[in-house]
CSV table of C-alpha atoms in Angstrom, one decimal:
chain,number,residue,atom,x,y,z
E,284,MET,CA,113.5,117.9,81.2
E,285,ILE,CA,113.1,121.5,82.6
E,286,LEU,CA,111.6,120.0,85.8
E,287,HIS,CA,114.3,117.4,86.0
E,288,GLU,CA,117.0,120.1,86.0
E,289,LEU,CA,115.1,122.1,88.5
E,290,MET,CA,115.0,119.2,91.0
E,291,SER,CA,118.4,118.9,92.6
E,292,TYR,CA,120.1,115.5,93.1
E,293,GLU,CA,120.1,116.2,96.8
E,294,ALA,CA,116.2,116.6,96.8
E,295,LEU,CA,115.6,113.6,94.8
E,296,ARG,CA,117.8,111.4,97.1
E,297,PHE,CA,115.9,112.6,100.1
E,298,ILE,CA,112.5,112.2,98.6
E,299,TRP,CA,113.5,108.6,97.7
E,300,TRP,CA,114.7,108.0,101.3
E,301,LEU,CA,111.3,109.1,102.5
E,302,LEU,CA,109.5,107.0,99.9
E,303,ILE,CA,111.3,103.8,100.9
E,304,GLY,CA,110.2,104.7,104.5
E,305,VAL,CA,106.5,105.0,103.4
E,306,LEU,CA,106.7,101.6,101.5
E,307,LEU,CA,108.0,99.9,104.5
E,308,VAL,CA,105.4,101.4,106.8
E,309,GLY,CA,102.8,100.5,104.2
E,310,PHE,CA,103.8,96.9,104.2
E,311,ALA,CA,104.2,96.7,108.0
E,312,VAL,CA,100.8,98.4,108.7
E,313,THR,CA,98.9,96.3,106.1
E,314,ASP,CA,100.4,93.0,105.8
E,315,GLY,CA,101.4,93.3,109.5
E,316,PHE,CA,98.0,92.3,110.7
E,317,ASP,CA,98.0,89.4,108.3
E,318,LEU,CA,101.1,88.2,109.9
E,319,GLY,CA,99.7,88.8,113.4
E,320,THR,CA,96.5,87.1,112.6
E,321,ASN,CA,98.4,84.0,111.3
E,322,MET,CA,100.3,83.9,114.6
E,323,LEU,CA,97.1,84.0,116.5
E,324,LEU,CA,95.3,81.3,114.5
E,325,PRO,CA,96.0,78.3,116.7
E,326,PHE,CA,95.3,80.2,119.9
E,327,ALA,CA,92.4,82.5,119.1
E,328,GLY,CA,90.6,79.8,117.3
E,329,ARG,CA,89.7,76.7,119.3
E,330,ASN,CA,87.7,74.7,116.7
E,331,ASP,CA,87.5,74.4,113.0
E,332,LEU,CA,84.8,77.0,112.4
E,333,GLU,CA,86.6,79.6,114.7
E,334,ARG,CA,89.7,79.1,112.7
E,335,ARG,CA,87.9,79.5,109.5
E,336,VAL,CA,86.5,82.8,110.8
E,337,ILE,CA,90.2,84.0,111.5
E,338,ILE,CA,91.4,82.8,108.0
E,339,ASN,CA,88.4,84.7,106.3
E,340,ALA,CA,89.3,87.8,108.3
E,341,VAL,CA,92.5,88.2,106.2
E,342,GLY,CA,91.9,85.9,103.2
E,343,PRO,CA,90.3,88.5,100.9
E,344,VAL,CA,93.1,91.3,101.6
E,345,TRP,CA,96.3,89.6,102.3
E,346,GLU,CA,97.4,89.4,98.5
E,347,GLY,CA,96.8,93.1,98.1
E,348,ASN,CA,98.7,94.0,101.2
E,349,GLN,CA,101.8,92.1,100.0
E,350,VAL,CA,102.0,94.5,97.1
E,351,TRP,CA,103.7,97.0,99.4
E,352,LEU,CA,106.6,94.4,100.0
E,353,ILE,CA,107.0,94.0,96.2
E,354,LEU,CA,106.9,97.8,95.7
E,355,GLY,CA,109.6,98.2,98.4
E,356,GLY,CA,111.9,95.7,96.9
E,357,GLY,CA,111.5,97.1,93.4
E,358,ALA,CA,112.1,100.7,94.8
E,359,ILE,CA,115.3,99.5,96.5
E,360,PHE,CA,116.5,97.9,93.4
E,361,ALA,CA,115.9,100.9,91.1
E,362,ALA,CA,116.7,103.8,93.6
E,363,TRP,CA,119.4,102.2,95.7
E,364,PRO,CA,121.2,99.5,93.6
E,365,GLN,CA,124.2,99.1,96.0
E,366,LEU,CA,121.8,98.7,98.9
E,367,TYR,CA,119.9,96.0,96.9
E,368,ALA,CA,123.2,94.2,96.0
E,369,VAL,CA,124.5,94.1,99.5
E,370,SER,CA,121.3,93.3,101.3
E,371,PHE,CA,119.8,90.8,98.8
E,372,SER,CA,123.1,88.9,98.3
E,373,GLY,CA,124.6,89.2,101.8
E,374,PHE,CA,121.2,88.3,103.5
E,375,TYR,CA,120.4,85.5,101.0
E,376,LEU,CA,119.7,82.9,103.6
E,377,ALA,CA,117.6,85.3,105.7
E,378,MET,CA,115.7,86.4,102.6
E,379,PHE,CA,115.0,82.8,101.8
E,380,ALA,CA,113.7,82.2,105.3
E,381,VAL,CA,111.3,85.1,104.7
E,382,LEU,CA,110.3,84.1,101.2
E,383,VAL,CA,109.5,80.3,102.0
E,384,PRO,CA,106.8,81.2,104.6
E,385,LEU,CA,105.3,83.9,102.4
E,386,ILE,CA,105.1,81.4,99.5
E,387,LEU,CA,103.6,78.7,101.8
E,388,ARG,CA,101.0,81.1,103.1
E,389,PRO,CA,98.7,81.1,99.9
E,390,VAL,CA,99.2,77.3,99.7
E,391,ALA,CA,98.1,76.8,103.2
E,392,PHE,CA,95.0,79.1,102.6
E,393,LYS,CA,94.0,77.0,99.6
E,394,PHE,CA,94.9,73.5,100.8
E,395,ARG,CA,93.6,73.7,104.4
E,396,SER,CA,89.9,73.1,103.4
E,397,LYS,CA,90.5,70.5,100.7
E,398,ARG,CA,90.0,67.8,103.3
E,399,GLU,CA,87.9,67.5,106.3
E,400,GLU,CA,90.3,65.4,108.4
E,401,PRO,CA,91.2,67.3,111.7
E,402,ALA,CA,94.8,66.2,111.5
E,403,TRP,CA,95.1,67.5,108.0
E,404,ARG,CA,93.7,70.9,108.9
E,405,ALA,CA,95.7,71.2,112.1
E,406,ARG,CA,98.9,70.8,110.2
E,407,TRP,CA,98.0,73.6,107.8
E,408,ASP,CA,96.9,75.8,110.8
E,409,TRP,CA,100.4,75.4,112.3
E,410,THR,CA,101.9,76.1,108.9
E,411,LEU,CA,100.0,79.3,108.8
E,412,PHE,CA,101.2,80.1,112.3
E,413,LEU,CA,104.8,79.7,111.2
E,414,THR,CA,104.2,81.9,108.0
E,415,GLY,CA,103.3,84.6,110.5
E,416,LEU,CA,106.0,84.0,113.0
E,417,VAL,CA,109.1,83.5,110.9
E,418,PRO,CA,108.8,86.6,108.7
E,419,SER,CA,107.9,88.8,111.6
E,420,LEU,CA,110.9,87.6,113.5
E,421,ILE,CA,113.3,87.8,110.7
E,422,PHE,CA,112.3,91.4,109.8
E,423,GLY,CA,113.2,92.4,113.3
E,424,VAL,CA,116.4,90.6,113.3
E,425,ALA,CA,117.4,92.3,110.1
E,426,ILE,CA,116.8,95.6,111.6
E,427,GLY,CA,118.8,94.8,114.6
E,428,ASN,CA,121.7,93.7,112.4
E,429,VAL,CA,121.5,96.9,110.3
E,430,LEU,CA,121.7,99.0,113.5
E,431,GLN,CA,124.8,97.1,114.5
E,432,GLY,CA,126.5,97.3,111.0
E,433,VAL,CA,126.7,94.7,108.5
E,434,PRO,CA,129.9,92.9,107.7
E,435,PHE,CA,130.5,94.0,104.1
E,436,ARG,CA,133.3,95.9,102.3
E,437,LEU,CA,133.7,97.5,98.9
E,438,GLU,CA,136.7,97.2,96.5
E,439,SER,CA,137.8,100.4,94.7
E,440,ASP,CA,135.8,99.1,91.6
E,441,MET,CA,132.7,98.9,93.8
E,442,ARG,CA,132.8,95.1,93.9
E,443,ILE,CA,130.9,94.0,97.0
E,444,PHE,CA,132.2,91.4,99.5
E,445,TYR,CA,129.9,90.0,102.4
E,446,GLU,CA,131.8,88.3,105.0
E,447,GLY,CA,129.1,87.5,107.5
E,448,SER,CA,127.1,84.2,108.3
E,449,PHE,CA,123.4,83.4,108.8
E,450,LEU,CA,124.0,82.3,112.4
E,451,ALA,CA,125.9,85.4,113.1
E,452,LEU,CA,122.7,87.4,112.3
E,453,LEU,CA,121.1,85.8,115.3
E,454,ASN,CA,122.9,87.8,118.0
E,455,PRO,CA,121.3,89.0,121.2
E,456,PHE,CA,120.4,92.5,120.2
E,457,ALA,CA,119.1,91.4,116.8
E,458,LEU,CA,116.9,88.7,118.5
E,459,LEU,CA,115.5,91.5,120.9
E,460,CYS,CA,114.6,93.5,117.8
E,461,GLY,CA,113.0,90.4,116.3
E,462,LEU,CA,110.9,90.0,119.5
E,463,VAL,CA,109.8,93.7,119.2
E,464,SER,CA,108.7,92.8,115.6
E,465,VAL,CA,106.7,89.8,116.6
E,466,ALA,CA,105.1,91.5,119.6
E,467,MET,CA,104.0,94.6,117.6
E,468,LEU,CA,102.6,92.5,114.8
E,469,LEU,CA,100.8,90.2,117.4
E,470,MET,CA,99.4,93.4,118.8
E,471,HIS,CA,98.2,94.6,115.3
E,472,GLY,CA,96.8,91.1,114.5
E,473,GLY,CA,94.8,91.1,117.7
E,474,ALA,CA,93.3,94.5,117.0
E,475,TRP,CA,92.3,93.4,113.4
E,476,LEU,CA,90.5,90.3,114.8
E,477,MET,CA,88.7,92.4,117.4
E,478,LEU,CA,87.4,94.4,114.4
E,479,LYS,CA,86.6,91.7,112.1
E,480,ALA,CA,85.5,88.8,114.3
E,481,GLN,CA,82.7,88.3,117.0
E,482,GLY,CA,82.2,86.3,120.2
E,483,PRO,CA,84.8,84.1,121.6
E,484,VAL,CA,87.3,84.7,118.7
E,485,ALA,CA,87.2,88.5,119.3
E,486,GLU,CA,87.6,88.1,123.1
E,487,ARG,CA,90.6,85.7,122.7
E,488,ALA,CA,92.1,88.1,120.2
E,489,ARG,CA,91.5,90.9,122.6
E,490,SER,CA,93.4,89.1,125.4
E,491,TYR,CA,96.3,88.0,123.3
E,492,GLY,CA,96.5,91.5,121.7
E,493,SER,CA,96.5,93.3,125.0
E,494,VAL,CA,99.4,91.2,126.3
E,495,ALA,CA,101.2,91.8,123.0
E,496,ALA,CA,100.7,95.6,123.4
E,497,LEU,CA,102.3,95.5,126.7
E,498,LEU,CA,105.1,93.4,125.5
E,499,THR,CA,105.7,95.9,122.5
E,500,LEU,CA,105.8,98.7,125.1
E,501,VAL,CA,108.4,96.8,127.3
E,502,LEU,CA,110.6,95.3,124.5
E,503,TYR,CA,110.7,98.5,122.5
E,504,ALA,CA,111.9,100.4,125.6
E,505,LEU,CA,114.5,97.7,126.4
E,506,ALA,CA,115.7,97.7,122.8
E,507,GLY,CA,116.1,101.5,123.0
E,508,LEU,CA,118.1,101.2,126.2
E,509,ALA,CA,120.3,98.6,124.7
E,510,LEU,CA,120.9,100.7,121.6
E,511,TRP,CA,122.0,103.5,123.9
E,512,SER,CA,124.1,101.4,126.3
E,513,TRP,CA,125.7,98.7,124.3
E,514,ILE,CA,125.6,99.4,120.6
E,515,ASP,CA,128.0,101.8,119.0
E,516,GLY,CA,126.6,103.8,116.1
E,517,TYR,CA,128.2,105.3,113.1
E,518,ARG,CA,129.1,109.0,112.3
E,519,VAL,CA,130.5,110.6,109.1
E,520,THR,CA,133.7,112.4,110.0
E,521,SER,CA,134.5,114.0,106.6
E,522,VAL,CA,132.7,116.2,104.2
E,523,LEU,CA,129.9,114.4,102.6
E,524,PRO,CA,128.5,116.3,99.5
E,525,THR,CA,124.8,115.7,99.3
E,526,GLY,CA,124.8,116.0,95.5
E,527,GLY,CA,128.0,114.3,94.8
E,528,PRO,CA,128.7,111.0,93.0
E,529,SER,CA,127.4,107.6,94.3
E,530,ASN,CA,130.8,106.4,95.6
E,531,PRO,CA,130.6,105.4,99.4
E,532,LEU,CA,134.4,105.2,99.5
E,533,LEU,CA,134.8,109.0,99.2
E,534,LYS,CA,134.0,109.6,102.9
E,535,THR,CA,135.3,108.5,106.4
E,536,VAL,CA,133.2,107.0,109.1
E,537,ALA,CA,133.8,106.3,112.7
E,538,HIS,CA,132.2,104.2,115.3
E,539,GLN,CA,130.9,106.2,118.2
E,540,PRO,CA,128.9,105.4,121.3
E,541,GLY,CA,125.5,106.9,121.3
E,542,ALA,CA,125.9,108.1,117.7
E,543,TRP,CA,122.3,106.6,116.8
E,544,PHE,CA,121.0,109.4,119.1
E,545,ALA,CA,122.8,112.2,117.7
E,546,ASN,CA,120.0,113.2,115.3
E,547,PHE,CA,117.5,113.3,118.3
E,548,ALA,CA,119.9,115.6,120.1
E,549,ALA,CA,120.3,117.9,117.2
E,550,HIS,CA,116.6,117.9,116.4
E,551,PRO,CA,114.5,117.1,119.4
E,552,TRP,CA,111.2,117.1,117.6
E,553,LEU,CA,112.4,113.7,116.2
E,554,TRP,CA,111.6,112.2,119.6
E,555,ALA,CA,108.1,112.4,118.5
E,556,ALA,CA,108.6,109.1,116.4
E,557,PRO,CA,109.8,106.8,119.3
E,558,GLY,CA,107.5,108.6,121.8
E,559,LEU,CA,104.4,108.0,119.6
E,560,GLY,CA,105.7,104.3,119.1
E,561,LEU,CA,105.5,103.8,122.8
E,562,ALA,CA,102.2,105.8,123.2
E,563,GLY,CA,100.6,103.9,120.3
E,564,ALA,CA,101.3,100.6,122.1
E,565,LEU,CA,99.8,101.9,125.3
E,566,LEU,CA,96.8,103.3,123.6
E,567,ALA,CA,96.3,100.0,121.8
E,568,PHE,CA,96.2,98.3,125.2
E,569,VAL,CA,93.8,100.8,126.5
E,570,PHE,CA,91.5,100.5,123.6
E,571,MET,CA,91.6,96.7,123.5
E,572,ARG,CA,90.7,96.5,127.2
E,573,ALA,CA,87.8,98.9,126.5
E,574,ARG,CA,86.7,96.6,123.5
E,575,ARG,CA,87.2,99.4,120.9
E,576,GLY,CA,88.5,97.4,118.0
E,577,GLY,CA,88.8,100.2,115.5
E,578,ALA,CA,90.6,102.6,117.7
E,579,ALA,CA,92.9,99.8,118.9
E,580,LEU,CA,93.8,99.1,115.3
E,581,LEU,CA,94.5,102.8,114.6
E,582,ALA,CA,96.6,102.9,117.7
E,583,SER,CA,98.7,99.8,116.9
E,584,ALA,CA,99.1,101.1,113.4
E,585,LEU,CA,100.5,104.4,114.7
E,586,SER,CA,102.8,102.4,117.1
E,587,ILE,CA,104.2,100.3,114.2
E,588,ALA,CA,104.7,103.3,111.9
E,589,CYS,CA,106.5,105.3,114.5
E,590,ILE,CA,108.8,102.5,115.5
E,591,ILE,CA,109.9,102.1,112.0
E,592,LEU,CA,110.2,105.8,111.4
E,593,GLY,CA,112.2,106.2,114.7
E,594,VAL,CA,114.8,103.8,113.3
E,595,GLY,CA,115.0,105.8,110.0
E,596,ALA,CA,115.4,109.0,112.0
E,597,SER,CA,118.1,107.6,114.2
E,598,MET,CA,120.2,106.3,111.3
E,599,PHE,CA,119.9,109.1,108.8
E,600,PRO,CA,121.8,109.6,106.6
E,601,PHE,CA,123.0,106.0,106.8
E,602,ILE,CA,120.9,103.3,105.2
E,603,LEU,CA,123.3,100.4,105.6
E,604,PRO,CA,126.5,100.8,107.8
E,605,SER,CA,129.4,98.6,107.4
E,606,SER,CA,130.9,96.9,110.5
E,607,LEU,CA,134.1,95.6,108.4
E,608,ASP,CA,134.9,98.9,106.7
E,609,PRO,CA,133.0,101.9,108.0
E,610,ARG,CA,133.8,104.1,105.2
E,611,ALA,CA,132.0,101.6,102.8
E,612,SER,CA,128.8,102.3,104.7
E,613,LEU,CA,125.9,103.2,102.4
E,614,THR,CA,124.3,106.6,103.0
E,615,VAL,CA,121.5,108.5,101.4
E,616,TRP,CA,124.0,110.8,99.7
E,617,ASP,CA,126.4,108.4,98.1
E,618,SER,CA,124.6,105.1,97.1
E,619,SER,CA,121.7,106.1,95.0
E,620,SER,CA,120.9,105.7,91.2
E,621,SER,CA,121.6,108.6,88.9
E,622,HIS,CA,119.8,111.9,88.9
E,623,LEU,CA,117.8,111.2,85.8
E,624,THR,CA,116.9,107.7,87.0
E,625,LEU,CA,115.6,109.1,90.3
E,626,PHE,CA,113.6,111.7,88.5
E,627,ILE,CA,111.9,109.3,86.1
E,628,MET,CA,111.0,106.9,88.8
E,629,LEU,CA,109.5,109.8,90.9
E,630,VAL,CA,107.3,110.7,88.1
E,631,VAL,CA,106.0,107.1,87.6
E,632,THR,CA,105.7,106.7,91.4
E,633,THR,CA,103.6,109.9,91.6
E,634,LEU,CA,101.2,108.5,89.0
E,635,PHE,CA,100.8,104.9,90.3
E,636,ILE,CA,101.0,105.3,94.1
E,637,PRO,CA,97.6,107.2,94.4
E,638,ILE,CA,96.0,104.5,92.1
E,639,ILE,CA,97.2,101.7,94.4
E,640,VAL,CA,96.1,103.6,97.5
E,641,ALA,CA,92.7,104.3,96.0
E,642,TYR,CA,92.2,100.7,94.8
E,643,THR,CA,93.2,99.4,98.2
E,644,ALA,CA,90.8,101.7,100.0
E,645,TRP,CA,88.0,100.7,97.6
E,646,VAL,CA,88.7,96.9,98.4
E,647,TYR,CA,88.6,97.6,102.1
E,648,LYS,CA,85.4,99.5,101.7
E,649,VAL,CA,83.7,96.6,99.8
E,650,LEU,CA,85.0,94.0,102.1
E,651,TRP,CA,84.2,95.9,105.3
E,652,GLY,CA,82.3,94.4,108.1
E,653,LYS,CA,82.3,91.4,110.5
E,654,VAL,CA,83.2,87.9,109.3
E,655,ASP,CA,79.9,86.0,109.5
E,656,ALA,CA,80.4,82.5,111.0
E,657,ASP,CA,76.9,81.3,109.9
E,658,ALA,CA,77.8,82.2,106.3
E,659,ILE,CA,81.0,80.3,106.6
E,660,ARG,CA,79.2,77.2,108.1
E,661,ASP,CA,76.7,77.3,105.3
E,662,GLU,CA,79.4,77.8,102.6
E,663,ARG,CA,77.9,81.1,101.4
E,664,GLY,CA,80.3,83.3,99.5
E,665,HIS,CA,83.5,82.5,101.5
E,666,ALA,CA,86.8,81.2,99.8
E,667,TYR,CA,88.3,79.5,102.7
C-alpha cells in the first residue's frame, strides 16, 4: 500500500495509456501477419499443396498471437470502463463484423482438409481470405472514425447514448484508413511468407508484399494529408486536472482545424513515429526486392508499430472524442478506473506480461524454420 500511495493517479493513468498502446501494437505486429497471410492465400498459392504451405506458415502460431487482442479488450474493460462501454456498445455491429471472421478462422483451418474435393477446399480458402480482409479493414475504419469523433453523449449521471449507425462508419476518410490497414497487413503477411515459405509461394508473396509496401507508403501519406486538410481535431480549452475525478463532463472541448498535429508542433521529436511508419514501409519494399525476408519482416513490423503509435501521439490526451458533445470526449485524465484499481492491475500486468512474452518467444523458437512442402505432402507432423 505504501507503493500505491507513492504512485500518483496521474502516473498510473499515463502508464495504462502506454500499456494499451503496447497491447495494440503487439496484436497488430503478431496477429497482423496472420491476417495478411490469410488475405494472400488465394493468390500466393496456386494449387492445394501451395495453399497448405501458406496455412501451415501461420497455423501453429495464430492462436497465441490472438491473445494480444484478448488482453487489449480486457485491459480496456478494467482500466478505461467508459471507453469500453462506448466503443463496445456503440460499435456493436462493427465488433460483430470483426468477431465473426475471427471465429470462422479456426473453423476454416480445421475443416478445409476434411474433404479432398477441390470445390470444398476452394470455399474454405476464400473464407480464410475474408477472415483476413474484413477484420483488417474494420480495424482501420474504426481508427478513422475515432479521429473524426464518435457520435455519443453523456448524461449528468454518466449514462451513455450512442447516436450513430453502422453505415455512417463507412465514410470516405474512415475507408481510407481501412485501406491503410489492409495494405500494411498485406505487407506484413508478404514478409512473413517470404520468411516461412520457399519457391513459388515465397516469390509470389514477395511480389504482392512489395506492392502492398508501396501502397502502405502512399495511402498513409494520403491519410495524413487528409487529416491535416479536411478533418478537424479536438482541443481541451479548460483546465484538465491530470489527477482529478473520472468525470469527462468537467471540461470544455472545441473542434479546431489541425488540432491533431498540435502535439507534433509542441514536441517535434514525436514526428519520429509517422516518419518511421513511412520509412519502415519503404525499407520493407527494399528488403523484399532484395529477397531478405527477415529484414523485411522487421521493417514491416516497425512500420505498423509506428503508424499506430503516431495515431496515439497525435490524439493524446484524447482516447475517444465525441462529435455530438465535445466536452463528453474521453481523455486519459478523466475516464479511467480508480487509483487503487489501476495500481492492482499494474502489479498483475507486471507479473504476467513477461511470462506471456517469454512463452511466445519460446514458441517461435521451437517452430522456427521454413515450412516443408514435402513433409506436408507426406502428412508428417502437420496439422493442416
